[in-house]
Coordinates of C-alpha atoms and ligand atoms in Angstrom, one line a residue:
M5 CA -15.7 -20.6 26.3
E6 CA -12.5 -19.2 25.3
Q7 CA -12.7 -16.0 23.2
K8 CA -11.2 -16.1 19.8
N9 CA -8.6 -13.4 18.8
I10 CA -9.5 -10.6 16.7
Y11 CA -6.6 -9.2 14.7
V12 CA -6.4 -5.9 12.8
T13 CA -6.7 -7.9 9.4
Q14 CA -7.5 -11.3 7.9
P15 CA -6.9 -12.0 4.2
T16 CA -9.7 -12.1 1.9
L17 CA -9.6 -15.7 0.2
A18 CA -11.5 -17.3 -2.5
P19 CA -12.8 -20.8 -1.6
L20 CA -10.0 -23.2 -1.6
E21 CA -11.5 -25.6 -4.2
E22 CA -11.1 -22.6 -6.7
V23 CA -7.3 -22.2 -5.9
A24 CA -6.9 -26.0 -6.1
E25 CA -8.5 -26.1 -9.5
L26 CA -5.9 -23.6 -10.9
M27 CA -3.1 -25.2 -8.9
K28 CA -4.1 -28.5 -10.8
G29 CA -2.9 -26.9 -14.0
I30 CA 0.5 -26.0 -12.6
W31 CA 1.1 -29.6 -11.3
E32 CA 0.0 -30.8 -14.8
T33 CA 2.3 -28.6 -16.8
G34 CA 5.1 -28.4 -14.4
I35 CA 5.5 -24.7 -15.2
M36 CA 6.2 -22.9 -11.8
T37 CA 7.5 -19.7 -12.7
H38 CA 9.3 -17.6 -15.6
N39 CA 6.3 -15.7 -16.8
G40 CA 4.2 -18.8 -17.1
P41 CA 0.6 -19.0 -18.3
L42 CA -1.0 -18.0 -15.0
V43 CA 1.1 -14.9 -14.3
Q44 CA 0.2 -13.8 -17.9
R45 CA -3.5 -14.4 -17.2
F46 CA -3.3 -12.7 -13.8
E47 CA -1.6 -9.6 -15.3
K48 CA -4.1 -9.6 -18.2
E49 CA -7.3 -10.1 -16.1
T50 CA -6.1 -7.8 -13.2
A51 CA -5.0 -4.9 -15.6
E52 CA -8.6 -5.2 -17.3
K53 CA -10.3 -5.2 -13.8
F54 CA -8.3 -2.0 -12.7
G55 CA -8.6 -0.4 -16.2
V56 CA -5.0 0.0 -16.7
P57 CA -3.2 -0.8 -20.0
N58 CA -0.6 -3.1 -18.4
L59 CA 0.6 -4.7 -15.2
V60 CA 4.0 -5.9 -14.4
S61 CA 3.6 -8.4 -11.5
C62 CA 6.5 -9.1 -9.2
V63 CA 7.3 -10.7 -6.0
N64 CA 6.2 -7.9 -3.6
G65 CA 5.6 -4.2 -3.4
T66 CA 9.0 -3.4 -1.9
I67 CA 10.7 -5.0 -5.0
G68 CA 8.2 -3.3 -7.2
L69 CA 9.4 0.1 -5.8
Q70 CA 13.0 -0.9 -6.3
M71 CA 12.3 -1.8 -9.8
A72 CA 10.5 1.4 -10.5
I73 CA 13.5 3.3 -9.1
R74 CA 16.0 1.2 -11.0
T75 CA 14.0 1.7 -14.2
L76 CA 14.2 5.4 -14.1
N77 CA 17.9 5.1 -13.6
F78 CA 18.5 7.3 -10.4
K79 CA 21.9 6.2 -9.2
G80 CA 22.6 8.0 -5.9
G81 CA 20.0 10.7 -6.1
E82 CA 17.8 12.3 -3.5
I83 CA 14.2 11.0 -3.6
I84 CA 11.6 13.0 -1.7
T85 CA 9.2 11.0 0.2
T86 CA 6.8 10.9 3.3
P87 CA 7.6 10.1 7.0
F88 CA 4.1 8.8 7.4
T89 CA 4.6 5.4 5.6
F90 CA 5.4 2.0 6.1
I91 CA 9.3 1.3 6.3
A92 CA 9.4 -0.4 3.0
T93 CA 8.9 2.8 1.1
I94 CA 12.4 4.0 2.6
N95 CA 14.1 0.5 2.4
S96 CA 13.3 0.5 -1.3
I97 CA 15.1 4.0 -1.7
L98 CA 18.0 3.0 0.3
W99 CA 18.4 -0.2 -1.5
E100 CA 18.6 1.4 -4.9
G101 CA 21.2 3.5 -3.4
C102 CA 19.3 6.7 -3.2
T103 CA 18.7 9.1 -0.2
P104 CA 15.3 9.6 1.2
V105 CA 14.5 13.2 2.0
F106 CA 11.3 13.7 3.9
V107 CA 8.5 16.3 3.4
D108 CA 5.8 16.3 6.3
V109 CA 2.3 15.2 5.8
D110 CA -1.0 17.2 5.7
P111 CA -2.5 16.4 9.3
E112 CA -5.9 15.9 7.7
T113 CA -5.3 13.7 4.7
Y114 CA -2.2 11.9 6.1
T115 CA -0.7 12.3 2.7
M116 CA 2.4 14.4 1.6
D117 CA 1.9 18.1 1.9
P118 CA 2.7 19.6 -1.7
K119 CA 3.3 23.1 -0.1
K120 CA 6.3 21.8 1.7
I121 CA 8.0 19.9 -1.3
E122 CA 9.6 22.9 -3.1
E123 CA 11.6 23.8 -0.2
K124 CA 13.3 20.3 -0.2
I125 CA 14.2 20.2 -3.8
T126 CA 18.2 20.5 -4.4
Y127 CA 20.6 20.0 -7.3
H128 CA 20.7 16.3 -6.3
T129 CA 16.8 15.6 -6.3
V130 CA 15.6 13.2 -9.0
A131 CA 12.1 12.1 -7.8
I132 CA 9.1 12.5 -5.7
M133 CA 7.7 9.1 -4.1
P134 CA 4.5 10.1 -2.3
V135 CA 2.2 7.3 -0.7
H136 CA -1.5 7.0 -1.1
V137 CA -1.8 6.5 2.6
F138 CA -4.6 4.0 3.3
G139 CA -5.8 4.3 -0.1
N140 CA -6.5 8.0 0.2
C141 CA -5.3 9.8 -3.0
C142 CA -2.4 12.3 -2.8
D143 CA -2.9 15.9 -4.1
I144 CA -2.0 14.4 -7.5
E145 CA -2.5 17.7 -9.4
A146 CA -0.1 19.8 -7.2
I147 CA 2.5 17.1 -7.1
D148 CA 2.5 16.7 -10.8
A149 CA 2.8 20.5 -11.3
I150 CA 5.8 20.6 -9.2
A151 CA 7.4 17.7 -10.7
K152 CA 7.1 19.1 -14.1
A153 CA 8.3 22.5 -13.0
H154 CA 11.4 21.0 -11.7
N155 CA 11.9 18.2 -14.2
L156 CA 11.4 15.4 -11.6
R157 CA 9.9 12.0 -12.0
V158 CA 7.1 10.8 -9.7
I159 CA 6.8 7.2 -8.4
Y160 CA 3.6 6.8 -6.5
D161 CA 3.7 4.2 -3.7
A162 CA 0.1 2.9 -4.2
C163 CA 0.6 -0.2 -2.1
H164 CA -2.6 0.5 -0.4
S165 CA -4.5 1.5 -3.3
V166 CA -6.0 -1.5 -5.2
G167 CA -9.5 -0.5 -6.5
V168 CA -9.1 3.1 -6.0
N169 CA -10.1 5.3 -8.9
Y170 CA -9.3 9.0 -9.2
K171 CA -11.1 11.5 -11.5
G172 CA -12.6 8.7 -13.7
Q173 CA -9.6 6.4 -14.0
S174 CA -7.3 4.1 -11.9
I175 CA -5.1 5.6 -9.5
F176 CA -2.3 3.4 -11.0
N177 CA -2.5 5.6 -14.3
Y178 CA -0.9 8.6 -12.3
G179 CA 2.7 9.4 -11.8
D180 CA 5.6 8.0 -14.2
I181 CA 5.3 4.8 -12.3
S182 CA 2.8 3.5 -9.6
V183 CA 3.6 0.5 -7.5
T184 CA 1.0 -1.6 -5.5
S185 CA 1.2 -4.5 -3.1
F186 CA -0.7 -7.8 -3.2
H187 CA 0.5 -8.6 0.3
A188 CA -1.8 -11.0 2.1
T189 CA -3.0 -8.0 4.1
K190 CA -4.1 -6.1 1.0
I191 CA -7.6 -6.2 -0.6
L192 CA -6.4 -8.3 -3.5
N193 CA -3.8 -10.8 -2.4
T194 CA -1.2 -13.2 -4.0
T195 CA 0.0 -14.1 -0.6
E196 CA 3.1 -12.1 -1.3
G197 CA 3.1 -10.0 -4.5
G198 CA 3.2 -6.7 -6.2
G199 CA 2.2 -4.9 -9.3
V200 CA 4.0 -2.1 -11.2
F201 CA 2.1 0.2 -13.6
T202 CA 3.1 2.7 -16.1
L203 CA 1.5 4.4 -19.1
N204 CA 4.9 4.6 -20.8
K205 CA 5.5 1.7 -23.1
E206 CA 9.4 1.9 -23.0
L207 CA 9.2 2.1 -19.2
D208 CA 7.0 -1.0 -19.2
E209 CA 9.4 -3.0 -21.3
K210 CA 12.3 -2.0 -19.2
L211 CA 10.7 -2.9 -15.9
R212 CA 10.0 -6.4 -17.6
R213 CA 13.7 -6.7 -18.5
I214 CA 14.6 -5.6 -14.8
R215 CA 12.4 -8.0 -13.3
F216 CA 14.0 -11.0 -15.5
F217 CA 17.7 -10.4 -14.5
G218 CA 18.1 -7.8 -17.3
F219 CA 17.5 -10.2 -20.2
E220 CA 16.4 -9.1 -23.4
N221 CA 14.6 -12.0 -25.4
H222 CA 16.2 -14.5 -23.1
A223 CA 19.6 -13.8 -24.8
D224 CA 21.6 -10.8 -24.1
I225 CA 21.9 -9.0 -20.7
V226 CA 20.9 -5.3 -21.4
E227 CA 20.0 -4.1 -17.9
D228 CA 21.3 -4.2 -14.4
G229 CA 18.2 -6.5 -13.5
T230 CA 17.2 -8.6 -10.6
N231 CA 14.8 -11.7 -10.0
G232 CA 11.5 -9.9 -9.5
K233 CA 9.2 -12.7 -11.0
M234 CA 5.9 -13.7 -9.5
T235 CA 5.5 -17.4 -9.5
E236 CA 2.6 -19.4 -10.9
V237 CA 1.5 -20.5 -7.5
H238 CA 1.1 -16.8 -6.4
A239 CA -0.6 -16.0 -9.7
A240 CA -3.2 -18.8 -9.1
V241 CA -4.0 -17.3 -5.5
G242 CA -4.4 -13.9 -7.2
L243 CA -6.6 -15.1 -10.0
A244 CA -9.0 -17.0 -7.6
N245 CA -9.1 -13.9 -5.3
L246 CA -9.6 -11.5 -8.3
K247 CA -13.3 -12.8 -8.6
Y248 CA -13.9 -11.6 -5.0
L249 CA -12.5 -8.0 -5.3
D250 CA -15.6 -6.3 -5.7
A251 CA -17.3 -8.0 -3.0
A252 CA -14.1 -7.2 -0.7
L253 CA -14.3 -3.5 -1.7
A254 CA -18.1 -3.1 -1.1
D255 CA -17.8 -4.8 2.3
R256 CA -15.0 -2.6 3.4
E257 CA -16.9 0.4 2.4
R258 CA -20.0 -0.7 4.3
K259 CA -18.1 -1.5 7.6
Y260 CA -16.0 1.7 7.3
K261 CA -19.1 3.6 7.4
I262 CA -20.5 1.7 10.4
Y263 CA -17.3 2.6 12.3
R264 CA -17.4 6.2 11.1
D265 CA -21.0 6.7 12.1
E266 CA -20.6 5.2 15.5
L267 CA -17.3 6.6 16.5
S268 CA -18.3 10.0 15.3
K269 CA -20.2 10.2 18.4
D270 CA -17.2 10.9 20.4
S271 CA -15.9 14.5 19.5
S272 CA -12.6 13.7 20.8
L273 CA -11.8 11.3 17.9
S274 CA -10.7 12.3 14.4
F275 CA -10.8 10.7 11.0
Q276 CA -8.8 10.9 7.7
K277 CA -10.2 13.4 5.3
I278 CA -10.8 11.5 2.2
N279 CA -9.6 13.3 -1.0
G280 CA -12.2 12.3 -3.7
C281 CA -12.1 8.6 -3.6
C282 CA -10.7 5.8 -1.4
N283 CA -10.9 2.0 -1.0
Y284 CA -11.6 2.1 2.8
S285 CA -8.9 -0.6 3.0
Y286 CA -7.9 0.5 6.6
F287 CA -10.0 2.0 9.4
P288 CA -7.6 4.6 11.1
V289 CA -8.9 6.5 14.0
V290 CA -6.9 9.4 15.8
F291 CA -7.3 9.8 19.4
K292 CA -6.7 13.3 21.2
D293 CA -3.5 12.0 22.7
E294 CA -1.4 9.0 23.0
E295 CA -2.6 8.2 26.6
S296 CA -6.2 7.8 25.4
L297 CA -4.9 5.6 22.6
L298 CA -3.1 3.4 24.9
K299 CA -6.1 3.1 27.3
A300 CA -8.4 2.0 24.4
Q301 CA -5.8 -0.4 23.0
A302 CA -5.4 -2.0 26.4
K303 CA -9.3 -2.5 26.9
M304 CA -9.5 -3.9 23.5
N305 CA -6.5 -6.3 24.3
E306 CA -8.3 -7.4 27.5
E307 CA -11.1 -8.5 25.0
H308 CA -8.7 -10.4 22.8
I309 CA -9.0 -7.6 20.1
F310 CA -5.7 -6.6 18.5
P311 CA -5.8 -3.3 16.6
R312 CA -2.6 -2.0 15.3
R313 CA -0.4 1.0 15.7
Y314 CA -0.1 1.8 11.9
F315 CA 2.1 3.7 11.0
Y316 CA 4.0 3.9 14.2
P317 CA 6.5 5.4 14.7
S318 CA 7.0 7.8 12.1
V319 CA 9.8 6.5 9.9
N320 CA 11.9 9.7 10.0
T321 CA 12.6 8.5 13.7
F322 CA 14.3 5.3 12.4
T323 CA 17.8 6.8 13.1
K324 CA 19.7 3.5 12.4
L325 CA 18.5 4.1 8.8
V326 CA 18.1 7.9 8.3
P327 CA 19.4 11.1 10.1
Y328 CA 16.6 12.5 12.3
V329 CA 14.9 15.5 10.8
P330 CA 11.8 16.6 13.0
M331 CA 8.4 16.0 11.1
L332 CA 6.0 17.5 13.5
H333 CA 2.7 16.5 11.9
S334 CA 3.7 12.9 11.0
E335 CA 5.3 12.3 14.3
D336 CA 2.1 13.6 16.2
L337 CA -0.2 11.6 13.9
A338 CA 1.8 8.4 14.4
S339 CA 1.6 8.8 18.2
R340 CA -2.1 9.0 18.1
I341 CA -3.3 6.9 15.4
L342 CA -4.7 3.3 15.7
C343 CA -5.9 1.1 12.8
L344 CA -9.0 -0.9 13.9
P345 CA -9.8 -4.5 12.8
L346 CA -11.4 -4.3 9.3
Y347 CA -11.5 -7.4 7.0
Y348 CA -14.2 -9.4 5.1
T349 CA -15.1 -12.0 7.7
L350 CA -15.2 -9.5 10.4
A351 CA -18.7 -10.0 12.3
E352 CA -20.9 -6.9 12.9
N353 CA -21.2 -7.8 16.6
D354 CA -17.4 -8.0 17.0
M355 CA -17.3 -4.5 15.3
Q356 CA -19.9 -3.3 18.0
R357 CA -17.6 -4.7 20.8
I358 CA -14.8 -2.7 19.2
I359 CA -16.8 0.5 19.1
D360 CA -17.9 -0.1 22.9
C361 CA -14.3 -0.4 24.0
I362 CA -13.5 2.9 22.5
L363 CA -16.6 4.9 23.3
K364 CA -16.8 3.6 26.7
Ligands
PLP412 C1 3.0 2.1 2.1 C2 3.6 0.9 1.9 N1 4.5 0.7 0.8 C3 5.2 -0.5 0.7 C4 4.9 -1.6 1.3 C5 5.6 -3.0 0.7 O1 4.6 -3.7 0.4 P1 5.1 -5.5 0.4 O2 4.7 -5.8 1.6 O3 4.1 -6.1 -0.8 O4 6.6 -5.5 0.0 C6 3.7 -1.8 2.1 C7 3.2 -2.9 2.7 O5 2.5 -3.2 3.5 C8 3.1 -0.4 2.6 O6 2.3 -0.4 3.4

């Protein structure tokens, strides 16, 4: 019998009938987009679920990051960010005409090392854009203190962070603006989608204008806007999936712990140090060297299992986009890290096969 392929992730999906029921309403009203009733419901119910005052939904996390940068008005400034991230973090900075300036990561938490931020601050620095890598919170207090001392804004790339609480509140309540992704691979998905969060009412209103071409009250153009709107169809998928968020989070945590317990038997492997709280949305494992990683990956591929080298390579090495500046920890981590399959429908016997490939 042909073996089925096991990929690094699969979307968490509500039963099709539940999505279809919501879709019916769209077909009946003919309202497909433009801040329709389902988008408004998705924003309200999701904000309530996360425990945040507001959510500005948008087409994807990348545009959400761009809208955040534009809302804060950084024309051409330098934005301090991390090299251990998905390229979208850098795309958003470059597309807003700003310059990414890299600060290396802490080798244990994989998030931006605050001790290295101040040496990168110049007259042109306008903001810090750290990433809560794999849902693991950054050193928020240290970053906040540096930002305040230097009058900088903080935009958190929280694209991995749905469901994470830090010190008793949603991770999305931190920073001037936080941005998440509702991409199909994320714990809550709208197929493609993003969410932007801020506690500042003026910024929230500006984000909504920027998302809608810069219109105020559908009349005058008051901002240099874009089309960042989520559609009713995407909101329907998100609303249906929202009901299963708690189950998805609990399942990830349980499976994460199984991997962690089993793989800890091999002392050459290391794991991300969790800073307080995490949503266990990924299972990254770090091998002692790249050769060991490649061997384990080849063994899994033979068994039709496809983990993903994520993030690889370190984004400071994409010299078509940015001038190369060495980032020792990020480059080292990127060369040795592998994200194992982790998703709601992943069977435990398949997890055992993955564990065996690595341990043997
Ligand atoms: C760290 C990080 N930032 C930004 C993004 C972009 O999100 P989206 O795919 O929704 O545009 C991603 C996507 O996976 C990501 O991993």
